[in-house]
Amino acid sequence: MHISHRQHFFDHLAQTSDFPLALEIEKAEGVYMYGPDGKSYMDLISGIGVSNVGHRHPKVLEAIHAQLDKHMHLLVYGEYVQSAQVQLAKALADTLRLEAPNPSPFGLIDNVYFTNSGTEAVEGAMKLAKRFTRRREFISCYNAYHGATQGALSLAGAEFFKRNFRPLLPGVKHIQHGYLPDLEKITGQTAAVIIEVIGGESGVRVPEADYLVALRRKCTETGTLLILDEIQTGFGRTGSFWAFEQYGIYPDILLSAKGMGGGMPIGAFMASQQIMKVLKTNPILGHITTFGGHPVSCAASLAALRVTIDERLSEAAIAKGELFKNLLNHPEIKEIRGKGLMLAAEMESFEKLKATIDQCIELGVVTDWFLFCDNSMRIAPPLTITEAQIREACATIIKVLNS
Ligand SMILES: Cc1ncc(COP(=O)(O)O)c(C=O)c1O
């Protein structure tokens, strides 16, 4: 007989809100998750941008098994030559051998520092930027989310999330994503601007092409590092392997996590050797981690990277995103924003959206809203979703909207 874990979940798992979704999931495969009773749920949010290649992609599983048969953890980050790490670092560098009309003054990104999570990638990048520029000031966007540790939290625009955790890092200024006049705030004092190519938790905000070009230029002019947080947008999500490829710019530091692991935990901050080498001296061990770049996560990540490229998932995401936009044409949906399979469907109010989401989940389609945008439905399914599955998901959403 199946024993429900529900009570233990509430009694023993630390809670971060009084209203967790509390859906019991026992198994997941492709775009579907399954409850203990066998009920299936189509995953339209990919565990918040993680399962880009779908749940339990066979190539990812194969790579994990093969790595388990070789070794797991050996030593803290960066000491031994481990093939899983090295192959992944090389493969990531290969994705970054790109010519951009608006390049980085520091050359191509060819160095990868592996972390355990997105927020740790942000922390590492902030330390790297301070150490490299010898400046202390950071600029990030209002309504951006870069993670929950204290450095990353300092970058958040929302006072609501920061107030009771102060003191945080001083010297953080904010700009409005996509708003050209705010670029004047970037000066010779600024160590780095950290920004998402497409604002995620602000509700999928796609900037005009000239905005990112102007930002790149302003950073170069003022000697400020441009850190692109592609933790949500990377690994094929928006129609190219990295979202910045669509904007003719190139970052100084690039961040990845989430979809990078194919379902395993891993993140990275990446830069050219010229920048990254400062972590070696003064002090030695400028950033260290025990588990960063865990070999099993690296093996999974390399498989996910290859699947994304070999199965042309980012290219396919463009047409799939368009199909969602066409099928979700309904008077209750005011606007659909986004690129590829990173979409937000805006409704009139949170109340209307929440009622819609609750009924969709009831009918086996999981979606949610955004941290800083509670009137828009998150649509970010695995990139492997088929046309038939998109039609099925949209039919459910439309059915709920018509009810
Ligand atoms: C853009 C962005 N940056 C950073 C993070 C933090 O990543 P993690 O939750 O792995 O620490 C997130 C997580 O949602 C994110 O969306």
XYZ file of C-alpha atoms and ligand atoms in Angstrom:
419
model
C 0.000 0.000 0.000
C 1.269 3.454 -0.847
C 1.968 5.596 2.218
C 1.553 9.305 1.517
C 4.552 11.473 2.404
C 2.363 14.521 2.654
C 2.343 14.835 6.435
C 6.124 14.310 6.695
C 6.540 17.005 4.040
C 4.775 19.526 6.253
C 6.324 18.274 9.493
C 9.952 17.878 8.495
C 10.767 19.691 5.273
C 11.650 23.336 5.899
C 8.938 25.440 4.310
C 9.446 28.754 2.558
C 5.798 29.754 2.356
C 2.493 28.863 3.963
C 1.097 27.738 0.650
C 3.470 25.325 -1.135
C 2.074 23.615 -4.203
C 2.503 20.273 -2.380
C 1.901 18.167 -5.448
C 3.118 14.611 -4.882
C 5.335 13.481 -7.748
C 6.890 10.030 -7.898
C 8.274 9.822 -11.392
C 8.991 12.041 -14.374
C 9.780 11.303 -17.993
C 10.047 13.668 -20.939
C 7.490 16.450 -20.474
C 5.393 14.474 -17.985
C 5.482 14.072 -14.215
C 3.440 11.366 -12.455
C 1.773 11.307 -9.040
C 1.629 8.221 -6.803
C -1.819 7.412 -8.208
C -0.372 7.466 -11.734
C -2.008 10.792 -12.593
C 0.077 12.559 -15.223
C 0.999 16.244 -15.279
C 2.460 18.003 -18.263
C 5.349 20.128 -17.032
C 5.049 23.552 -18.669
C 7.674 25.123 -16.395
C 10.545 22.582 -16.454
C 11.150 22.858 -12.706
C 11.720 26.598 -13.374
C 13.865 26.445 -16.451
C 15.800 23.294 -15.567
C 14.525 20.337 -17.571
C 15.319 21.813 -20.993
C 16.076 18.370 -22.461
C 13.067 16.868 -20.675
C 12.991 14.754 -17.533
C 15.325 11.756 -17.577
C 16.609 12.208 -21.106
C 18.097 8.794 -22.054
C 21.432 10.319 -23.114
C 21.714 12.175 -19.798
C 20.904 8.984 -17.873
C 23.469 7.051 -19.889
C 26.162 9.661 -19.158
C 25.307 9.639 -15.441
C 25.497 5.841 -15.270
C 28.804 5.802 -17.131
C 30.274 8.405 -14.766
C 28.987 6.556 -11.684
C 30.890 3.519 -12.886
C 34.098 5.596 -13.051
C 34.099 7.865 -10.006
C 32.106 10.414 -8.035
C 33.700 13.165 -5.910
C 37.502 13.038 -5.748
C 38.840 16.332 -4.405
C 37.843 19.955 -3.983
C 37.363 22.017 -7.139
C 40.261 22.520 -9.493
C 42.971 20.181 -8.165
C 42.729 16.915 -10.112
C 42.381 16.592 -13.871
C 38.957 14.954 -14.160
C 37.778 14.101 -17.644
C 34.102 14.897 -16.963
C 34.972 18.468 -15.910
C 37.548 19.049 -18.591
C 35.354 17.808 -21.430
C 32.472 19.987 -20.282
C 34.657 23.092 -19.925
C 35.990 22.538 -23.447
C 32.491 21.984 -24.863
C 31.216 25.182 -23.192
C 34.170 27.147 -24.548
C 33.311 25.778 -28.008
C 29.775 27.192 -27.743
C 31.365 30.569 -26.996
C 33.702 30.786 -29.952
C 31.474 33.398 -31.538
C 32.097 36.543 -33.468
C 29.977 39.455 -32.344
C 29.760 42.910 -33.890
C 29.996 44.258 -30.332
C 32.655 42.096 -28.686
C 34.197 42.018 -25.229
C 37.420 44.012 -24.941
C 38.835 40.991 -23.108
C 38.410 38.490 -25.922
C 36.570 35.219 -26.161
C 35.389 33.384 -23.081
C 37.488 30.248 -22.760
C 37.623 29.621 -18.991
C 34.926 27.985 -16.907
C 34.592 27.938 -13.134
C 32.054 25.309 -12.078
C 29.743 25.967 -9.139
C 26.916 24.088 -7.465
C 24.108 26.482 -8.292
C 23.099 29.666 -10.046
C 23.428 31.861 -6.998
C 26.977 30.599 -6.403
C 27.828 31.430 -10.008
C 26.582 34.967 -9.289
C 28.687 35.173 -6.112
C 31.796 33.961 -7.918
C 31.245 36.419 -10.754
C 30.815 39.324 -8.311
C 34.061 38.433 -6.568
C 35.808 38.066 -9.899
C 34.553 41.470 -11.073
C 35.681 43.185 -7.842
C 39.061 41.536 -7.964
C 39.621 42.251 -11.678
C 38.415 45.868 -11.783
C 39.369 46.803 -8.188
C 35.997 48.566 -8.032
C 33.173 47.875 -5.571
C 29.971 49.103 -7.189
C 27.476 46.850 -8.970
C 24.518 47.682 -11.142
C 21.585 45.328 -11.622
C 17.988 45.684 -12.731
C 14.900 46.506 -10.703
C 12.787 43.355 -10.631
C 15.692 41.073 -11.410
C 16.335 37.868 -9.508
C 19.901 36.574 -9.372
C 19.702 34.220 -6.407
C 19.176 34.027 -2.666
C 22.628 34.126 -1.041
C 23.635 37.461 0.429
C 25.676 38.819 -2.480
C 23.106 37.775 -5.054
C 20.299 39.023 -2.820
C 22.040 42.419 -2.601
C 21.526 42.697 -6.363
C 17.764 42.224 -6.101
C 15.714 45.337 -6.711
C 12.814 44.313 -4.508
C 13.199 45.808 -1.043
C 10.521 43.418 0.181
C 12.916 40.457 -0.154
C 15.921 42.307 1.296
C 14.566 44.362 4.180
C 14.833 41.775 6.933
C 18.202 40.428 5.829
C 20.167 43.667 6.011
C 22.999 44.550 6.191
C 23.655 43.376 2.656
C 26.358 44.506 0.243
C 26.625 48.281 -0.098
C 27.160 49.963 -3.453
C 24.447 48.330 -5.534
C 22.544 50.587 -7.928
C 19.588 49.696 -10.088
C 18.558 50.354 -13.655
C 15.389 49.549 -15.526
C 15.843 46.646 -17.926
C 15.542 47.905 -21.494
C 15.527 51.622 -20.583
C 18.313 53.456 -22.413
C 18.520 56.674 -20.282
C 19.406 54.579 -17.176
C 22.678 53.524 -18.805
C 24.036 56.903 -17.648
C 24.265 55.376 -14.162
C 27.143 53.201 -15.393
C 30.397 55.051 -14.635
C 34.102 54.535 -14.066
C 33.160 53.454 -10.512
C 31.085 50.496 -11.649
C 32.758 47.097 -11.314
C 30.080 45.298 -13.304
C 26.589 45.413 -14.651
C 24.821 42.124 -14.092
C 21.804 41.623 -16.278
C 19.684 38.926 -17.882
C 19.410 39.115 -21.663
C 15.674 38.584 -21.256
C 14.362 39.469 -17.802
C 13.001 36.230 -16.316
C 11.316 36.762 -12.972
C 10.176 40.235 -13.998
C 7.781 38.358 -16.306
C 9.855 37.690 -19.469
C 10.913 41.143 -20.631
C 12.477 41.130 -24.083
C 14.647 44.210 -24.716
C 14.945 46.087 -28.007
C 18.026 45.037 -29.972
C 19.694 48.448 -29.618
C 19.445 48.385 -25.814
C 21.938 45.575 -25.293
C 24.270 47.043 -27.906
C 24.214 50.407 -26.082
C 24.781 48.626 -22.778
C 27.751 46.718 -24.189
C 29.246 49.972 -25.512
C 28.727 51.835 -22.248
C 30.416 49.038 -20.296
C 33.384 49.013 -22.670
C 33.648 52.825 -22.507
C 33.698 52.925 -18.702
C 35.848 49.828 -18.130
C 32.860 48.099 -16.519
C 32.475 44.347 -16.869
C 29.298 43.131 -18.534
C 28.033 40.047 -16.699
C 25.227 38.282 -18.531
C 23.123 36.050 -16.307
C 21.966 33.313 -18.691
C 20.901 31.022 -15.863
C 17.336 30.974 -17.247
C 17.930 31.978 -20.843
C 20.889 29.713 -21.665
C 21.097 26.149 -22.947
C 18.753 26.662 -25.850
C 15.765 28.139 -24.051
C 15.211 31.229 -26.224
C 15.997 30.039 -29.751
C 19.810 30.063 -29.703
C 22.193 28.215 -27.413
C 22.894 31.464 -25.520
C 20.297 34.239 -25.753
C 22.958 36.952 -26.278
C 23.778 35.432 -29.686
C 20.589 37.030 -31.010
C 21.702 40.541 -30.022
C 25.111 41.002 -31.648
C 26.891 41.429 -28.311
C 29.374 39.384 -26.293
C 29.726 39.425 -22.480
C 32.851 39.703 -20.318
C 31.484 37.186 -17.828
C 28.729 34.682 -18.548
C 26.647 32.801 -15.978
C 24.905 29.493 -16.424
C 23.021 26.990 -14.218
C 19.492 25.512 -14.251
C 19.103 23.850 -17.695
C 22.860 23.377 -17.836
C 22.736 20.224 -15.703
C 20.121 18.271 -17.649
C 18.381 17.806 -14.284
C 21.519 17.631 -12.103
C 22.777 20.530 -9.940
C 25.544 22.586 -11.508
C 26.326 26.182 -12.419
C 29.235 28.110 -13.859
C 30.753 31.536 -14.232
C 32.800 31.865 -17.374
C 35.269 34.478 -18.619
C 38.379 34.865 -20.721
C 41.597 33.617 -19.192
C 42.770 37.226 -18.931
C 39.973 37.968 -16.461
C 39.738 34.614 -14.717
C 43.402 34.355 -13.871
C 43.101 36.956 -11.086
C 41.499 34.290 -8.883
C 44.874 32.553 -8.677
C 46.750 35.224 -6.749
C 46.368 37.864 -4.055
C 44.800 35.938 -2.478
C 45.559 32.479 -3.766
C 42.340 30.405 -3.933
C 40.243 33.459 -4.827
C 37.093 31.332 -4.978
C 36.880 27.761 -3.784
C 34.207 25.094 -3.446
C 34.176 21.439 -2.482
C 31.513 20.115 -4.800
C 31.517 22.692 -7.624
C 31.748 20.790 -10.896
C 30.763 17.450 -9.392
C 31.786 14.841 -11.967
C 28.321 13.282 -12.174
C 26.758 16.704 -12.735
C 29.426 17.517 -15.332
C 28.761 14.266 -17.201
C 25.027 15.008 -17.192
C 25.665 18.569 -18.308
C 27.867 17.523 -21.213
C 25.170 15.100 -22.355
C 22.528 17.844 -22.062
C 24.723 20.223 -24.047
C 25.220 17.658 -26.813
C 21.519 16.758 -26.916
C 20.636 20.452 -27.184
C 23.000 20.927 -30.102
C 22.548 17.546 -31.857
C 18.753 17.567 -31.612
C 18.704 21.239 -32.662
C 16.469 22.022 -29.702
C 17.118 25.768 -29.665
C 16.236 26.151 -33.355
C 13.059 24.098 -32.801
C 12.140 26.255 -29.788
C 11.428 29.191 -32.093
C 8.611 27.465 -34.010
C 7.313 25.823 -30.842
C 7.127 29.207 -29.108
C 5.226 30.637 -32.068
C 2.767 27.737 -31.900
C 2.073 28.504 -28.232
C 1.523 32.160 -29.124
C -0.924 31.253 -31.901
C -2.859 28.669 -29.926
C -3.204 30.853 -26.828
C -5.065 33.508 -28.732
C -7.915 34.207 -26.287
C -9.570 37.404 -25.028
C -8.528 36.618 -21.419
C -4.869 36.633 -22.509
C -3.845 40.248 -22.942
C -0.340 39.666 -24.250
C 2.207 36.889 -24.750
C 5.818 37.973 -24.323
C 8.980 36.053 -24.939
C 11.339 34.301 -27.279
C 11.606 30.620 -28.085
C 10.174 28.626 -25.201
C 10.596 31.331 -22.563
C 7.114 32.837 -22.562
C 4.763 34.799 -20.325
C 1.021 34.972 -20.999
C -0.387 38.050 -19.294
C -3.870 38.056 -17.819
C -6.003 40.726 -16.214
C -5.130 40.022 -12.584
C -3.402 37.641 -10.201
C -6.788 36.341 -9.031
C -7.812 35.362 -12.562
C -4.405 33.852 -13.281
C -4.264 31.893 -10.018
C -7.724 30.427 -10.597
C -6.656 29.438 -14.124
C -3.417 27.839 -12.921
C -5.198 25.888 -10.166
C -7.672 24.442 -12.661
C -4.929 23.655 -15.184
C -3.047 21.685 -12.530
C -6.259 19.893 -11.655
C -6.537 18.927 -15.334
C -2.889 17.807 -15.470
C -1.015 20.844 -16.831
C 1.475 22.506 -14.475
C 2.241 26.224 -14.869
C 2.858 29.075 -12.463
C 3.602 32.802 -12.331
C 6.773 34.865 -11.788
C 8.451 36.228 -8.649
C 7.947 39.836 -9.743
C 5.035 39.473 -12.122
C 1.991 37.772 -10.688
C -0.458 38.394 -13.517
C 1.427 36.366 -16.127
C 1.517 32.625 -16.708
C 4.963 31.050 -17.014
C 5.268 28.898 -20.119
C 8.706 27.279 -20.305
C 8.263 23.581 -21.051
C 11.069 21.165 -21.864
C 12.417 22.099 -25.297
C 11.681 18.507 -26.328
C 7.922 19.112 -26.136
C 6.213 17.947 -29.339
C 3.719 19.851 -31.456
C 0.972 17.441 -30.363
C 1.842 18.031 -26.701
C 1.775 21.807 -27.212
C -1.688 21.477 -28.779
C -2.846 19.337 -25.843
C -1.486 21.806 -23.251
C -3.017 24.812 -25.001
C -6.366 23.040 -25.415
C -6.427 22.528 -21.633
C -5.557 26.167 -20.913
C -8.195 27.408 -23.384
C -10.776 25.002 -21.926
C -10.109 26.446 -18.452
C -10.328 30.017 -19.761
C -13.675 29.223 -21.415
C -15.135 27.576 -18.318
C 18.257 34.583 -13.701
C 18.573 33.787 -12.489
N 19.755 33.955 -11.880
C 20.089 33.251 -10.781
C 19.214 32.338 -10.224
C 19.615 31.577 -8.997
O 19.880 30.238 -9.321
P 19.824 29.113 -8.194
O 18.401 28.955 -7.774
O 20.386 27.883 -8.867
O 20.700 29.544 -7.072
C 17.966 32.144 -10.816
C 17.001 31.202 -10.238
O 15.813 31.278 -10.439
C 17.635 32.889 -11.978
O 16.442 32.759 -12.579
